[in-house]
Coordinates of N, CA, C and O in Angstrom, one line a residue:
M1 N 0.8 -1.2 0.0 CA 0.0 0.0 0.0 C 0.9 1.3 0.0 O 0.6 2.2 -0.7
N2 N 1.9 1.3 0.8 CA 2.8 2.4 0.8 C 3.5 2.6 -0.5 O 3.7 3.8 -0.9
R3 N 3.8 1.5 -1.2 CA 4.4 1.6 -2.5 C 3.5 2.3 -3.5 O 3.9 3.1 -4.3
M4 N 2.2 2.0 -3.4 CA 1.2 2.6 -4.3 C 1.1 4.1 -4.1 O 1.0 4.9 -5.0
I5 N 1.0 4.4 -2.8 CA 0.9 5.9 -2.4 C 2.2 6.6 -2.9 O 2.1 7.7 -3.5
T6 N 3.3 6.0 -2.8 CA 4.6 6.6 -3.3 C 4.5 6.8 -4.8 O 4.9 7.9 -5.3
C7 N 4.0 5.8 -5.5 CA 3.9 5.9 -7.0 C 3.0 7.0 -7.4 O 3.3 7.8 -8.3
V8 N 1.8 7.1 -6.7 CA 0.9 8.1 -7.0 C 1.4 9.5 -6.7 O 1.3 10.4 -7.5
L9 N 2.1 9.7 -5.6 CA 2.8 11.0 -5.3 C 3.8 11.3 -6.3 O 3.9 12.5 -6.7
L10 N 4.6 10.4 -6.7 CA 5.7 10.7 -7.7 C 5.0 11.1 -9.1 O 5.5 12.0 -9.7
C11 N 4.0 10.4 -9.5 CA 3.3 10.8 -10.7 C 2.7 12.2 -10.6 O 2.7 13.0 -11.5
M12 N 2.1 12.5 -9.4 CA 1.6 13.9 -9.2 C 2.7 14.9 -9.3 O 2.4 16.0 -9.8
I13 N 3.8 14.6 -8.8 CA 4.9 15.6 -8.8 C 5.6 15.7 -10.2 O 5.8 16.8 -10.7
T14 N 5.8 14.5 -10.9 CA 6.5 14.6 -12.2 C 5.7 15.0 -13.3 O 6.2 15.5 -14.3
A15 N 4.4 14.7 -13.3 CA 3.5 15.1 -14.4 C 3.6 16.6 -14.7 O 3.8 17.0 -15.9
P16 N 3.4 17.5 -13.7 CA 3.5 18.9 -14.0 C 4.9 19.3 -14.5 O 5.1 20.1 -15.3
L17 N 6.0 18.6 -14.0 CA 7.3 18.9 -14.5 C 7.5 18.6 -16.0 O 8.1 19.3 -16.7
L18 N 6.9 17.4 -16.4 CA 7.0 17.0 -17.8 C 6.3 18.1 -18.7 O 6.7 18.4 -19.7
A19 N 5.1 18.6 -18.2 CA 4.4 19.6 -19.0 C 5.2 20.8 -19.1 O 5.1 21.5 -20.2
E20 N 5.9 21.2 -18.1 CA 6.7 22.5 -18.2 C 7.9 22.3 -19.0 O 8.4 23.2 -19.7
D21 N 8.5 21.1 -19.1 CA 9.7 20.8 -19.9 C 9.4 20.7 -21.4 O 10.2 21.1 -22.2
W22 N 8.2 20.3 -21.7 CA 7.8 20.1 -23.1 C 7.3 21.4 -23.7 O 6.5 22.1 -23.1
N23 N 7.9 21.8 -24.8 CA 7.5 23.0 -25.5 C 7.1 22.8 -26.9 O 7.9 22.2 -27.7
P24 N 5.9 23.2 -27.3 CA 5.4 22.9 -28.6 C 6.2 23.6 -29.7 O 6.2 23.2 -30.9
N25 N 7.0 24.6 -29.3 CA 7.8 25.4 -30.3 C 9.2 24.8 -30.4 O 9.9 25.2 -31.3
D26 N 9.5 23.8 -29.6 CA 10.8 23.2 -29.7 C 10.7 22.2 -30.9 O 9.9 21.3 -30.9
D27 N 11.6 22.4 -31.8 CA 11.5 21.6 -33.1 C 12.4 20.4 -33.0 O 12.7 19.7 -34.1
T28 N 13.0 20.0 -31.9 CA 13.8 18.8 -31.8 C 13.0 17.7 -31.2 O 12.2 17.9 -30.3
F29 N 13.3 16.5 -31.7 CA 12.7 15.3 -31.1 C 13.5 14.7 -30.1 O 14.7 14.5 -30.3
D30 N 12.9 14.3 -28.9 CA 13.6 13.7 -27.8 C 13.1 12.3 -27.6 O 12.0 12.1 -27.1
P31 N 13.9 11.3 -28.1 CA 13.4 9.9 -28.0 C 13.3 9.4 -26.5 O 12.7 8.4 -26.3
N32 N 13.9 10.1 -25.6 CA 13.8 9.7 -24.2 C 12.6 10.1 -23.5 O 12.3 9.6 -22.4
L33 N 11.8 11.0 -24.1 CA 10.5 11.3 -23.5 C 9.5 10.2 -23.6 O 9.2 9.8 -24.8
Q34 N 9.0 9.7 -22.5 CA 8.0 8.6 -22.6 C 6.6 9.1 -22.8 O 5.8 8.5 -23.4
S35 N 6.3 10.3 -22.2 CA 5.0 10.9 -22.3 C 5.1 12.4 -21.8 O 6.1 12.7 -21.1
V36 N 4.2 13.2 -22.3 CA 4.1 14.6 -21.8 C 2.7 14.9 -21.5 O 1.8 14.2 -22.0
V37 N 2.5 15.9 -20.6 CA 1.2 16.3 -20.2 C 1.0 17.7 -20.9 O 1.8 18.6 -20.7
I38 N 0.0 17.8 -21.7 CA -0.3 19.1 -22.4 C -1.8 19.4 -22.0 O -2.7 18.7 -22.3
G39 N -1.9 20.5 -21.3 CA -3.3 20.9 -20.8 C -3.7 19.8 -19.7 O -3.0 19.5 -18.8
D40 N -4.8 19.2 -20.0 CA -5.3 18.2 -19.1 C -5.2 16.8 -19.6 O -5.9 15.9 -19.2
R41 N -4.3 16.6 -20.6 CA -4.2 15.3 -21.2 C -2.7 14.8 -21.3 O -1.8 15.7 -21.4
S42 N -2.6 13.5 -21.3 CA -1.2 13.0 -21.4 C -1.1 12.4 -22.8 O -2.0 11.8 -23.4
W43 N 0.1 12.6 -23.4 CA 0.4 12.2 -24.8 C 1.6 11.3 -24.7 O 2.6 11.6 -24.0
I44 N 1.6 10.2 -25.5 CA 2.7 9.3 -25.6 C 3.9 9.9 -26.3 O 3.7 10.5 -27.4
G45 N 5.1 9.7 -25.8 CA 6.3 10.1 -26.5 C 6.5 11.6 -26.5 O 6.1 12.4 -25.6
D46 N 7.2 12.1 -27.5 CA 7.5 13.5 -27.7 C 6.7 13.9 -29.0 O 7.2 13.9 -30.1
P47 N 5.4 14.3 -28.8 CA 4.5 14.5 -30.0 C 4.8 15.8 -30.7 O 5.3 16.8 -30.2
S48 N 4.5 15.8 -32.0 CA 4.6 17.0 -32.8 C 3.2 17.6 -32.9 O 2.2 16.9 -33.2
P49 N 3.1 18.9 -32.6 CA 1.8 19.5 -32.6 C 1.4 19.8 -34.1 O 2.3 20.1 -34.9
F50 N 0.1 19.8 -34.4 CA -0.4 20.2 -35.7 C -1.8 20.8 -35.5 O -2.3 20.7 -34.4
V51 N -2.3 21.5 -36.5 CA -3.6 22.0 -36.4 C -4.5 21.3 -37.4 O -4.1 21.2 -38.6
H52 N -5.6 20.7 -37.0 CA -6.5 20.1 -37.9 C -7.3 21.3 -38.6 O -8.0 22.0 -37.9
S53 N -7.0 21.6 -39.8 CA -7.5 22.8 -40.5 C -9.1 22.9 -40.4 O -9.6 24.0 -40.2
E54 N -9.8 21.8 -40.6 CA -11.2 21.9 -40.7 C -11.9 22.2 -39.3 O -12.9 22.9 -39.3
S55 N -11.3 21.8 -38.2 CA -11.9 22.1 -36.9 C -11.1 23.1 -36.1 O -11.5 23.6 -35.1
S56 N -9.9 23.5 -36.6 CA -9.0 24.5 -36.0 C -8.5 24.0 -34.6 O -8.1 24.8 -33.8
R57 N -8.6 22.7 -34.4 CA -8.1 22.1 -33.1 C -6.6 21.7 -33.2 O -6.2 21.2 -34.3
T58 N -5.9 21.9 -32.2 CA -4.5 21.4 -32.1 C -4.6 19.9 -31.7 O -5.2 19.6 -30.8
G59 N -3.8 19.2 -32.5 CA -3.7 17.7 -32.2 C -2.2 17.4 -32.1 O -1.3 18.3 -32.3
Y60 N -1.9 16.1 -31.9 CA -0.5 15.7 -31.7 C -0.3 14.4 -32.3 O -1.2 13.6 -32.5
T61 N 1.0 14.2 -32.7 CA 1.3 12.9 -33.4 C 1.9 11.9 -32.4 O 2.3 12.2 -31.3
Y62 N 1.9 10.7 -32.8 CA 2.6 9.6 -32.1 C 3.2 8.7 -33.2 O 2.5 8.3 -34.1
V63 N 4.5 8.6 -33.2 CA 5.2 7.8 -34.2 C 5.8 6.6 -33.5 O 6.4 6.7 -32.5
N64 N 5.6 5.4 -34.2 CA 6.0 4.2 -33.5 C 6.5 3.2 -34.6 O 5.9 3.0 -35.7
A65 N 7.6 2.5 -34.3 CA 8.0 1.4 -35.1 C 7.3 0.1 -34.6 O 7.3 -0.2 -33.5
T66 N 6.8 -0.6 -35.6 CA 6.1 -1.9 -35.2 C 6.8 -3.0 -36.0 O 7.0 -3.0 -37.2
D67 N 7.3 -4.0 -35.2 CA 7.9 -5.2 -35.8 C 7.4 -6.4 -35.1 O 8.1 -7.0 -34.3
Y68 N 6.2 -6.7 -35.3 CA 5.5 -7.8 -34.6 C 5.8 -9.1 -35.4 O 5.9 -9.2 -36.6
E69 N 6.0 -10.2 -34.6 CA 6.2 -11.5 -35.2 C 5.1 -11.9 -36.2 O 3.9 -11.7 -35.8
G70 N 5.5 -12.3 -37.3 CA 4.5 -12.8 -38.3 C 4.0 -11.6 -39.2 O 3.2 -11.8 -40.1
M71 N 4.4 -10.4 -39.0 CA 4.0 -9.2 -39.8 C 5.3 -8.5 -40.3 O 6.3 -8.6 -39.7
D72 N 5.1 -7.8 -41.4 CA 6.2 -7.1 -41.9 C 6.5 -5.9 -41.0 O 5.6 -5.3 -40.5
P73 N 7.8 -5.5 -40.9 CA 8.1 -4.3 -40.1 C 7.4 -3.1 -40.7 O 7.2 -3.0 -41.9
A74 N 6.9 -2.2 -39.9 CA 6.2 -1.0 -40.3 C 6.4 0.2 -39.4 O 6.8 0.0 -38.3
L75 N 6.2 1.3 -40.0 CA 6.2 2.6 -39.2 C 4.8 3.2 -39.2 O 4.2 3.3 -40.2
Q76 N 4.4 3.5 -38.0 CA 3.0 4.1 -37.8 C 3.1 5.5 -37.4 O 3.8 5.9 -36.4
V77 N 2.4 6.4 -38.1 CA 2.3 7.8 -37.7 C 0.8 8.1 -37.4 O 0.0 8.0 -38.3
S78 N 0.5 8.3 -36.1 CA -0.8 8.6 -35.7 C -1.0 10.1 -35.5 O -0.2 10.7 -35.0
L79 N -2.1 10.6 -36.1 CA -2.5 12.0 -35.9 C -3.8 12.0 -35.1 O -4.8 11.6 -35.5
M80 N -3.6 12.5 -33.9 CA -4.7 12.5 -32.9 C -5.2 13.9 -32.6 O -4.5 14.7 -32.1
V81 N -6.5 14.1 -32.8 CA -7.2 15.3 -32.5 C -8.1 15.0 -31.3 O -8.9 14.1 -31.3
P82 N -7.9 15.8 -30.2 CA -8.5 15.4 -28.9 C -10.1 15.7 -29.0 O -10.5 16.6 -29.7
L83 N -10.8 14.9 -28.2 CA -12.2 15.1 -28.0 C -12.5 16.3 -27.2 O -11.7 16.6 -26.3
Q84 N -13.6 17.0 -27.4 CA -14.0 18.1 -26.6 C -15.0 17.5 -25.6 O -15.6 16.4 -25.9
P85 N -15.2 18.1 -24.4 CA -16.2 17.5 -23.5 C -17.6 17.3 -24.1 O -18.1 18.1 -24.9
G86 N -18.1 16.1 -23.9 CA -19.4 15.7 -24.4 C -19.3 15.0 -25.7 O -20.3 14.4 -26.2
E87 N -18.2 15.0 -26.4 CA -18.1 14.4 -27.7 C -17.8 12.9 -27.5 O -17.1 12.5 -26.6
T88 N -18.3 12.1 -28.4 CA -18.0 10.7 -28.4 C -17.2 10.2 -29.6 O -16.7 9.1 -29.6
V89 N -17.1 11.1 -30.6 CA -16.4 10.8 -31.8 C -15.5 12.0 -32.0 O -15.9 13.1 -32.0
P90 N -14.2 11.7 -32.3 CA -13.2 12.8 -32.5 C -13.6 13.5 -33.9 O -14.1 12.9 -34.8
A91 N -13.2 14.8 -33.9 CA -13.5 15.6 -35.1 C -12.7 15.1 -36.3 O -13.1 15.2 -37.4
A92 N -11.5 14.5 -36.0 CA -10.6 14.0 -37.0 C -9.6 13.1 -36.4 O -9.5 13.0 -35.2
G93 N -8.7 12.7 -37.2 CA -7.6 11.8 -36.8 C -7.3 10.9 -37.9 O -8.1 10.6 -38.8
G94 N -6.1 10.3 -37.9 CA -5.7 9.4 -38.9 C -4.5 8.7 -38.6 O -3.8 9.0 -37.6
M95 N -4.2 7.7 -39.4 CA -3.0 6.9 -39.2 C -2.4 6.6 -40.5 O -3.1 6.1 -41.5
L96 N -1.1 6.8 -40.7 CA -0.3 6.3 -41.8 C 0.5 5.1 -41.4 O 1.3 5.2 -40.5
M97 N 0.2 4.0 -41.9 CA 1.0 2.8 -41.7 C 1.9 2.5 -42.9 O 1.3 2.4 -44.0
M98 N 3.2 2.5 -42.7 CA 4.1 2.5 -43.9 C 5.2 1.5 -43.7 O 5.6 1.2 -42.6
T99 N 5.6 0.9 -44.8 CA 6.8 0.1 -44.9 C 8.0 1.0 -44.6 O 7.9 2.3 -44.8
P100 N 9.2 0.5 -44.3 CA 10.3 1.4 -44.1 C 10.6 2.2 -45.4 O 10.9 3.4 -45.3
N101 N 10.5 1.6 -46.6 CA 10.7 2.4 -47.8 C 9.7 3.5 -48.0 O 10.0 4.6 -48.5
Q102 N 8.4 3.2 -47.7 CA 7.4 4.3 -47.8 C 7.7 5.4 -46.8 O 7.5 6.6 -47.1
A103 N 8.2 5.0 -45.6 CA 8.5 6.0 -44.5 C 9.7 6.9 -45.0 O 9.7 8.1 -44.8
K104 N 10.7 6.2 -45.6 CA 11.8 7.0 -46.1 C 11.4 7.9 -47.3 O 11.9 9.1 -47.3
A105 N 10.4 7.5 -48.1 CA 9.9 8.4 -49.1 C 9.1 9.6 -48.5 O 9.2 10.7 -49.0
L106 N 8.4 9.3 -47.4 CA 7.7 10.4 -46.7 C 8.7 11.4 -46.1 O 8.6 12.7 -46.3
V107 N 9.8 11.0 -45.6 CA 10.9 11.8 -45.0 C 11.4 12.7 -46.2 O 11.6 13.9 -46.1
K108 N 11.7 12.1 -47.3 CA 12.3 12.8 -48.5 C 11.3 13.8 -49.0 O 11.6 14.9 -49.3
A109 N 10.0 13.5 -49.0 CA 8.9 14.4 -49.4 C 8.8 15.6 -48.5 O 8.7 16.8 -48.9
I110 N 8.9 15.4 -47.2 CA 8.8 16.5 -46.2 C 10.0 17.4 -46.4 O 9.9 18.6 -46.4
E111 N 11.2 16.8 -46.4 CA 12.4 17.6 -46.6 C 12.4 18.4 -47.9 O 12.8 19.5 -48.0
G112 N 11.8 17.8 -49.0 CA 11.7 18.5 -50.2 C 10.7 19.7 -50.1 O 11.0 20.8 -50.7
K113 N 9.6 19.5 -49.4 CA 8.7 20.6 -49.2 C 9.3 21.7 -48.3 O 9.0 22.9 -48.5
I114 N 10.1 21.3 -47.3 CA 10.8 22.3 -46.5 C 11.7 23.2 -47.4 O 11.8 24.4 -47.2
A115 N 12.4 22.5 -48.2 CA 13.4 23.2 -49.1 C 12.8 24.0 -50.2 O 13.4 24.9 -50.8
E116 N 11.6 23.7 -50.6 CA 10.9 24.3 -51.7 C 10.7 25.8 -51.4 O 10.2 26.2 -50.4
G117 N 11.0 26.6 -52.4 CA 10.7 28.0 -52.3 C 9.3 28.3 -52.4 O 8.4 27.5 -52.8
S118 N 8.9 29.5 -52.0 CA 7.5 30.0 -52.1 C 7.1 30.2 -53.6 O 7.8 30.9 -54.3
T119 N 6.1 29.5 -54.0 CA 5.6 29.7 -55.3 C 4.0 29.7 -55.2 O 3.5 29.3 -54.2
D120 N 3.4 30.2 -56.2 CA 1.9 30.2 -56.3 C 1.4 28.8 -56.5 O 0.3 28.5 -56.0
K121 N 2.1 28.0 -57.2 CA 1.7 26.7 -57.5 C 2.3 25.7 -56.6 O 3.5 25.4 -56.7
Q122 N 1.6 25.1 -55.7 CA 2.1 24.1 -54.8 C 1.6 22.7 -55.2 O 0.4 22.5 -55.2
Q123 N 2.5 21.9 -55.5 CA 2.1 20.5 -56.0 C 1.8 19.6 -54.8 O 2.6 19.6 -53.8
R124 N 0.8 18.8 -54.9 CA 0.5 17.8 -53.9 C 1.3 16.5 -54.2 O 1.2 16.0 -55.3
V125 N 2.1 16.1 -53.2 CA 2.9 14.9 -53.4 C 2.1 13.7 -52.8 O 1.8 13.7 -51.6
P126 N 1.8 12.7 -53.6 CA 1.1 11.5 -53.0 C 2.0 10.8 -52.0 O 3.2 10.6 -52.2
I127 N 1.4 10.3 -50.9 CA 2.1 9.5 -49.9 C 1.6 8.1 -49.9 O 0.4 7.9 -49.7
A128 N 2.4 7.1 -50.3 CA 2.1 5.7 -50.3 C 2.1 5.2 -48.9 O 2.9 5.5 -48.1
T129 N 1.0 4.4 -48.5 CA 0.9 3.7 -47.2 C 0.5 2.3 -47.5 O 0.1 1.9 -48.5
S130 N 0.6 1.5 -46.4 CA 0.3 0.1 -46.4 C -1.2 -0.1 -46.3 O -1.7 -1.2 -46.6
I131 N -2.0 0.9 -45.9 CA -3.4 0.7 -45.8 C -4.1 1.2 -47.0 O -3.9 2.3 -47.5
Q132 N -5.0 0.4 -47.6 CA -5.7 0.7 -48.8 C -6.9 1.6 -48.4 O -7.5 1.4 -47.4
G133 N -7.2 2.5 -49.3 CA -8.4 3.4 -49.1 C -8.1 4.8 -48.9 O -8.4 5.6 -49.9
P134 N -7.5 5.2 -47.8 CA -7.2 6.7 -47.7 C -6.2 7.1 -48.8 O -5.3 6.4 -49.2
D135 N -6.3 8.4 -49.2 CA -5.5 9.0 -50.2 C -4.7 10.1 -49.5 O -5.1 11.2 -49.4
W136 N -3.5 9.7 -49.0 CA -2.7 10.7 -48.3 C -1.8 11.5 -49.3 O -1.3 10.9 -50.3
G137 N -1.6 12.7 -49.0 CA -0.8 13.6 -49.8 C -0.1 14.6 -48.9 O -0.5 14.9 -47.8
L138 N 0.9 15.3 -49.4 CA 1.7 16.3 -48.7 C 1.8 17.5 -49.6 O 2.0 17.5 -50.8
K139 N 1.5 18.7 -49.0 CA 1.6 20.0 -49.6 C 2.3 21.0 -48.8 O 2.4 20.8 -47.5
S140 N 2.8 22.0 -49.4 CA 3.3 23.1 -48.6 C 2.5 24.3 -49.0 O 2.0 24.4 -50.2
K141 N 2.2 25.2 -48.1 CA 1.4 26.4 -48.4 C 1.9 27.6 -47.6 O 2.7 27.5 -46.7
S142 N 1.5 28.7 -48.1 CA 1.8 30.0 -47.4 C 0.5 30.7 -47.1 O -0.4 30.7 -47.8
Q143 N 0.5 31.3 -45.9 CA -0.6 32.1 -45.5 C -0.1 33.3 -44.6 O 0.6 33.0 -43.6
A144 N -0.4 34.5 -45.0 CA 0.1 35.7 -44.2 C 1.6 35.6 -43.9 O 2.0 35.7 -42.8
E145 N 2.4 35.3 -45.0 CA 3.8 35.3 -44.9 C 4.4 34.1 -44.0 O 5.5 34.1 -43.7
T146 N 3.5 33.2 -43.7 CA 3.9 32.0 -42.9 C 3.8 30.8 -43.8 O 2.7 30.6 -44.4
K147 N 4.8 30.0 -43.9 CA 4.8 28.8 -44.7 C 4.6 27.6 -43.7 O 5.2 27.6 -42.6
F148 N 3.9 26.6 -44.2 CA 3.7 25.4 -43.4 C 3.5 24.2 -44.3 O 3.4 24.4 -45.5
I149 N 3.5 23.1 -43.7 CA 3.4 21.8 -44.4 C 2.0 21.2 -44.0 O 1.7 21.2 -42.9
E150 N 1.3 20.6 -45.0 CA 0.1 19.9 -44.7 C 0.1 18.5 -45.1 O 0.5 18.2 -46.3
L151 N -0.3 17.6 -44.2 CA -0.6 16.2 -44.6 C -2.1 16.2 -44.8 O -2.9 16.7 -44.0
E152 N -2.5 15.7 -46.0 CA -3.9 15.7 -46.3 C -4.4 14.2 -46.5 O -3.7 13.4 -47.2
N153 N -5.6 13.9 -46.0 CA -6.2 12.6 -46.2 C -7.5 12.7 -46.8 O -8.5 13.3 -46.3
K154 N -7.6 12.2 -48.1 CA -8.9 12.3 -48.8 C -9.5 10.9 -48.7 O -8.9 9.9 -49.0
T155 N -10.8 10.9 -48.3 CA -11.5 9.6 -48.3 C -12.8 9.9 -49.2 O -13.0 11.1 -49.6
K156 N -13.6 8.9 -49.4 CA -14.8 9.2 -50.2 C -15.8 10.1 -49.6 O -16.5 10.7 -50.2
D157 N -15.7 10.2 -48.2 CA -16.6 11.1 -47.5 C -16.1 12.5 -47.2 O -16.9 13.4 -47.2
K158 N -14.8 12.7 -47.1 CA -14.3 14.0 -46.7 C -12.8 14.2 -46.9 O -12.2 13.2 -47.3
V159 N -12.3 15.4 -46.7 CA -10.9 15.6 -46.7 C -10.5 16.2 -45.4 O -11.1 17.2 -44.9
D160 N -9.5 15.6 -44.8 CA -8.9 16.1 -43.5 C -7.5 16.6 -43.8 O -6.7 15.9 -44.4
T161 N -7.2 17.8 -43.3 CA -5.9 18.4 -43.5 C -5.3 18.7 -42.2 O -5.9 19.3 -41.3
Y162 N -4.0 18.3 -42.0 CA -3.2 18.4 -40.8 C -2.1 19.3 -41.0 O -1.2 18.9 -41.8
R163 N -2.0 20.5 -40.4 CA -1.0 21.5 -40.7 C 0.1 21.5 -39.7 O -0.2 21.7 -38.5
F164 N 1.3 21.4 -40.2 CA 2.5 21.4 -39.3 C 3.3 22.7 -39.6 O 3.2 23.2 -40.8
S165 N 4.1 23.2 -38.7 CA 5.0 24.3 -38.9 C 5.9 23.9 -40.1 O 6.1 22.7 -40.4
I166 N 6.5 24.9 -40.7 CA 7.3 24.6 -41.9 C 8.5 23.7 -41.7 O 8.9 22.9 -42.5
N167 N 9.1 23.8 -40.5 CA 10.3 22.9 -40.3 C 9.9 21.5 -40.0 O 10.6 20.6 -40.4
A168 N 8.8 21.2 -39.4 CA 8.3 19.9 -39.1 C 9.4 19.0 -38.6 O 9.4 17.8 -38.8
S169 N 10.4 19.6 -37.9 CA 11.6 18.8 -37.5 C 11.3 17.8 -36.4 O 11.9 16.7 -36.4
K170 N 10.4 18.1 -35.5 CA 10.1 17.1 -34.5 C 9.5 15.9 -35.1 O 9.8 14.8 -34.7
L171 N 8.6 16.1 -36.1 CA 8.0 14.9 -36.7 C 9.0 14.2 -37.5 O 9.1 12.9 -37.5
L172 N 9.9 14.9 -38.3 CA 10.9 14.2 -39.0 C 11.9 13.4 -38.0 O 12.3 12.3 -38.3
G173 N 12.2 14.0 -36.9 CA 13.1 13.3 -35.9 C 12.4 12.1 -35.4 O 13.1 11.0 -35.3
A174 N 11.1 12.1 -35.1 CA 10.4 10.9 -34.7 C 10.4 9.8 -35.7 O 10.6 8.6 -35.4
I175 N 10.1 10.2 -37.0 CA 10.1 9.2 -38.0 C 11.5 8.6 -38.2 O 11.6 7.3 -38.3
K176 N 12.5 9.4 -38.3 CA 13.9 8.9 -38.5 C 14.3 8.0 -37.3 O 14.9 7.0 -37.5
H177 N 13.9 8.4 -36.1 CA 14.3 7.5 -34.9 C 13.6 6.2 -35.0 O 14.2 5.1 -34.8
S178 N 12.3 6.2 -35.4 CA 11.6 4.9 -35.5 C 12.1 4.1 -36.7 O 12.2 2.8 -36.6
L179 N 12.6 4.7 -37.7 CA 13.2 3.9 -38.8 C 14.5 3.2 -38.3 O 14.7 2.1 -38.7
K180 N 15.3 3.9 -37.5 CA 16.5 3.3 -37.0 C 16.1 2.1 -36.1 O 16.8 1.1 -36.1
K181 N 15.0 2.2 -35.3 CA 14.6 1.1 -34.5 C 14.2 -0.1 -35.4 O 14.5 -1.2 -35.0
L182 N 13.7 0.1 -36.5 CA 13.3 -1.0 -37.4 C 14.6 -1.6 -38.1 O 14.7 -2.8 -38.3
E183 N 15.6 -0.7 -38.4 CA 16.8 -1.2 -39.1 C 17.7 -1.9 -38.1 O 18.4 -2.8 -38.5
F184 N 17.8 -1.4 -36.9 CA 18.8 -1.9 -35.9 C 18.0 -2.1 -34.6 O 18.4 -1.5 -33.6
P185 N 17.1 -3.1 -34.5 CA 16.3 -3.3 -33.3 C 17.1 -3.7 -32.1 O 16.7 -3.3 -31.0
S186 N 18.2 -4.4 -32.3 CA 19.0 -4.8 -31.1 C 19.7 -3.7 -30.4 O 20.2 -3.8 -29.3
E187 N 19.9 -2.6 -31.1 CA 20.7 -1.4 -30.5 C 19.8 -0.5 -29.7 O 20.3 0.4 -29.1
Q188 N 18.5 -0.7 -29.7 CA 17.6 0.2 -29.0 C 17.4 -0.2 -27.5 O 17.3 -1.3 -27.2

């Protein structure tokens, strides 16, 4: 019983410290972060913030390497938009499940969009995933002299757009870290 009380007290003390240490404007990925508290919610890992354009809500990513027995190794990028009080279905959210080669292509596409100069014509780059159905794409846009990157998911019912800051470095860091875990699992 004393051990449980000690664990609860430690969680109460460390959770606010994690929230203060995590900064949404920090563009570096920290693989040592197990979770962070943002507002009144806990998020796994070191999430990248994004804005779901259609709802104007801030959401967060979770990137994970999956290498389950009997399945091909894959990289999962989850885009989670939090529920509002009283909601039972999230406004949006999505998941990109990719082979290592598809994930490397996503990294290359993001880096290309970051390097891309401002032009009036922004090309949508298709993003291949292992899941059939959703039509993922990547675009860069400018608005009020601010450039950003958008992951877009087109389905037969709607289009969801997830807007990241132009550097998207935290997301890139998480993807690259997870790719290393797939390539060198014994070193992690």
